[in-house]
């Protein structure tokens, strides 16, 4: 079902991804933003594709290739229910709770980063961590095959989840660069400047 009544999702506002798309467009890039469900307006000057499932997101990402740079900020659900019901699953008195079995969603970042053809020059992922932020991000960089990871500490105390500010550590194969706490717009602008410097040194 495209618009399920009940569903499993990851918590995400989409603010950071939308801010990055807007910043890239402002810097003169041709931008396609593939967005899950968010309560945000489409950023100006950006081609926006709205999707609801991880599989549709992967398809739309592949359709957007070739690109110079691909940035994966979406908090994609790692699993979906196996055999989603066509109709609403009704709650009936006296009935036991339904058993859900899950299957893995495609990993969009890893799929694009490991492409043999049309791999973007720069593949950039995010890592939301609640502990050992830098170490987990370094492991993720290797596992996903991407070039950079923007690691953010999403422990509840940081207020980053759904909030307007973000504290990033930029993890590359060479080093870990701590960025100052700043707004998600400023993180976006800093990332776009960093990308521009990388592409045109
Ligand atoms: O493994 P984890 O979800 O923590 O990795 C985070 C990174 O992987 C993010 O860049 C996210 O956009 C990407 N990701 C993805 N597809 C998934 C799960 C995560 O592209 N199914």
XYZ file of C-alpha atoms and ligand atoms in Angstrom:
222
model
C 0.000 0.000 0.000
C 1.269 3.481 -0.859
C -0.573 5.267 1.955
C -0.812 2.741 4.730
C -3.074 3.289 7.739
C -0.534 1.772 10.130
C 3.152 1.801 9.415
C 6.665 1.562 10.797
C 8.890 4.580 10.326
C 11.983 6.238 11.690
C 11.599 9.509 13.501
C 12.834 12.392 11.350
C 11.844 15.997 10.660
C 13.652 16.238 7.325
C 14.977 19.658 8.357
C 18.651 18.917 7.756
C 18.089 17.355 4.321
C 15.829 20.185 3.198
C 18.345 22.767 4.439
C 21.119 21.063 2.440
C 19.026 21.011 -0.743
C 18.216 24.709 -0.318
C 21.864 25.622 0.347
C 23.059 23.672 -2.701
C 20.493 25.420 -4.916
C 21.529 28.812 -3.523
C 25.140 27.942 -4.409
C 24.065 27.357 -8.007
C 23.780 23.565 -8.133
C 21.028 21.741 -10.012
C 19.349 19.913 -7.133
C 16.920 17.026 -6.886
C 15.569 16.510 -3.365
C 13.993 13.126 -2.698
C 12.014 13.546 0.477
C 10.029 11.261 2.706
C 6.940 12.553 4.521
C 7.764 15.889 6.193
C 5.952 18.991 7.422
C 8.156 21.332 5.422
C 7.559 23.364 2.265
C 9.473 22.382 -0.881
C 12.645 24.506 -0.977
C 12.747 27.071 -3.802
C 14.745 26.296 -6.927
C 14.843 22.560 -6.204
C 13.211 19.652 -8.046
C 11.389 17.782 -5.284
C 10.262 14.159 -5.461
C 8.020 13.032 -2.606
C 8.095 9.374 -1.596
C 6.629 7.309 1.228
C 8.616 4.079 1.180
C 12.335 3.241 1.249
C 11.964 1.274 -1.978
C 10.416 4.245 -3.763
C 13.171 6.467 -2.379
C 15.858 4.174 -3.815
C 14.089 4.116 -7.198
C 13.861 7.905 -7.293
C 17.507 8.266 -6.295
C 18.576 5.905 -9.092
C 16.396 7.825 -11.557
C 18.156 11.066 -10.556
C 21.591 9.704 -11.619
C 24.066 10.695 -12.957
C 25.008 13.360 -10.398
C 28.299 14.804 -9.166
C 27.402 14.631 -5.490
C 24.854 12.559 -3.579
C 23.980 13.426 0.010
C 21.943 10.998 2.094
C 20.420 12.743 5.077
C 17.148 10.824 5.229
C 16.475 8.671 8.286
C 15.255 5.713 6.271
C 13.501 2.898 8.125
C 15.794 -0.130 8.102
C 12.861 -2.562 8.101
C 9.367 -2.785 6.709
C 6.606 -5.247 7.521
C 6.570 -8.403 5.425
C 3.333 -8.742 3.485
C 1.654 -5.441 4.376
C -2.137 -5.811 4.657
C -4.287 -4.404 1.841
C -6.993 -3.308 4.275
C -6.766 -1.714 7.688
C -5.973 -4.311 10.329
C -8.887 -3.856 12.705
C -8.613 -4.168 16.456
C -11.177 -6.644 17.710
C -12.100 -7.230 21.325
C -10.587 -10.357 22.805
C -8.153 -10.866 19.933
C -4.441 -11.265 20.566
C -2.006 -8.607 19.297
C -0.899 -9.175 15.696
C 2.551 -10.637 15.097
C 4.599 -8.463 12.770
C 7.404 -9.968 10.789
C 9.881 -7.565 9.287
C 12.050 -7.619 6.191
C 15.044 -5.407 5.541
C 14.683 -2.301 3.396
C 17.319 -1.552 0.768
C 20.184 0.550 2.128
C 20.018 3.465 -0.276
C 23.332 5.055 0.704
C 25.264 1.764 0.471
C 23.583 0.837 -2.817
C 24.646 4.112 -4.447
C 28.110 4.206 -2.826
C 28.907 0.696 -4.083
C 27.728 1.244 -7.671
C 30.184 0.257 -10.376
C 28.693 2.625 -12.949
C 27.427 6.169 -12.429
C 28.793 6.341 -8.896
C 28.686 10.013 -7.886
C 32.134 11.597 -7.355
C 31.218 12.284 -3.736
C 28.851 10.075 -1.757
C 28.002 11.542 1.634
C 26.014 9.906 4.410
C 24.804 10.849 7.863
C 25.148 8.873 11.048
C 22.794 9.468 13.928
C 24.431 8.021 17.004
C 23.723 8.114 20.698
C 27.129 6.855 21.893
C 30.694 6.450 20.582
C 29.733 8.868 17.833
C 33.071 9.125 16.030
C 33.985 5.426 16.290
C 30.581 4.335 15.003
C 30.789 6.825 12.152
C 34.208 5.540 11.094
C 32.857 1.989 11.023
C 29.832 3.185 9.040
C 32.026 4.952 6.476
C 33.756 1.667 5.724
C 30.616 -0.491 5.809
C 28.602 1.782 3.519
C 31.467 2.517 1.130
C 30.792 6.257 1.147
C 33.333 9.085 1.103
C 32.181 11.244 4.004
C 29.940 10.753 7.004
C 28.414 13.613 8.947
C 28.039 12.181 12.413
C 25.628 13.771 14.845
C 24.957 12.883 18.438
C 21.184 12.440 18.734
C 21.068 11.552 22.446
C 17.860 13.104 23.822
C 19.888 15.646 25.845
C 21.260 17.225 22.642
C 17.814 18.202 21.284
C 19.109 17.608 17.740
C 16.292 15.248 16.725
C 13.546 17.439 15.314
C 15.370 20.522 16.603
C 16.820 23.425 14.658
C 20.457 23.022 15.655
C 23.048 20.362 14.991
C 26.554 19.441 16.112
C 28.490 17.581 13.450
C 31.726 15.666 13.237
C 32.791 15.284 9.612
C 34.374 11.854 9.225
C 36.478 11.159 6.126
C 38.959 8.361 5.391
C 41.693 10.797 6.485
C 40.398 12.433 9.632
C 37.611 13.560 11.922
C 36.737 17.243 11.845
C 34.593 18.584 14.691
C 32.237 21.383 13.599
C 30.866 23.960 16.025
C 27.264 23.661 17.261
C 25.176 25.644 14.781
C 21.807 25.836 13.056
C 20.907 23.154 10.515
C 21.016 25.928 7.871
C 24.602 26.756 8.850
C 25.539 23.050 8.799
C 24.085 22.918 5.277
C 26.029 25.989 4.128
C 29.260 24.646 5.645
C 28.759 21.275 3.951
C 28.089 22.849 0.551
C 31.203 25.055 0.885
C 33.259 21.980 1.850
C 31.916 20.058 -1.172
C 32.676 22.950 -3.528
C 36.258 23.089 -2.220
C 36.607 19.333 -2.756
C 35.282 19.406 -6.335
C 37.157 22.543 -7.397
C 40.272 22.692 -5.200
O 22.821 2.546 9.192
P 22.260 3.885 9.480
O 20.801 3.999 9.160
O 22.571 4.420 10.830
O 23.074 4.825 8.480
C 22.756 6.142 8.311
C 23.006 6.544 6.898
O 22.522 5.539 6.019
C 22.263 7.812 6.517
O 23.031 8.525 5.589
C 20.992 7.262 5.891
O 20.436 8.188 4.995
C 21.487 6.027 5.186
N 20.489 4.958 5.028
C 19.985 4.685 3.767
N 19.073 3.672 3.601
C 18.651 2.941 4.659
C 19.157 3.222 5.948
C 20.076 4.234 6.092
O 20.351 5.349 2.809
N 17.753 1.976 4.468
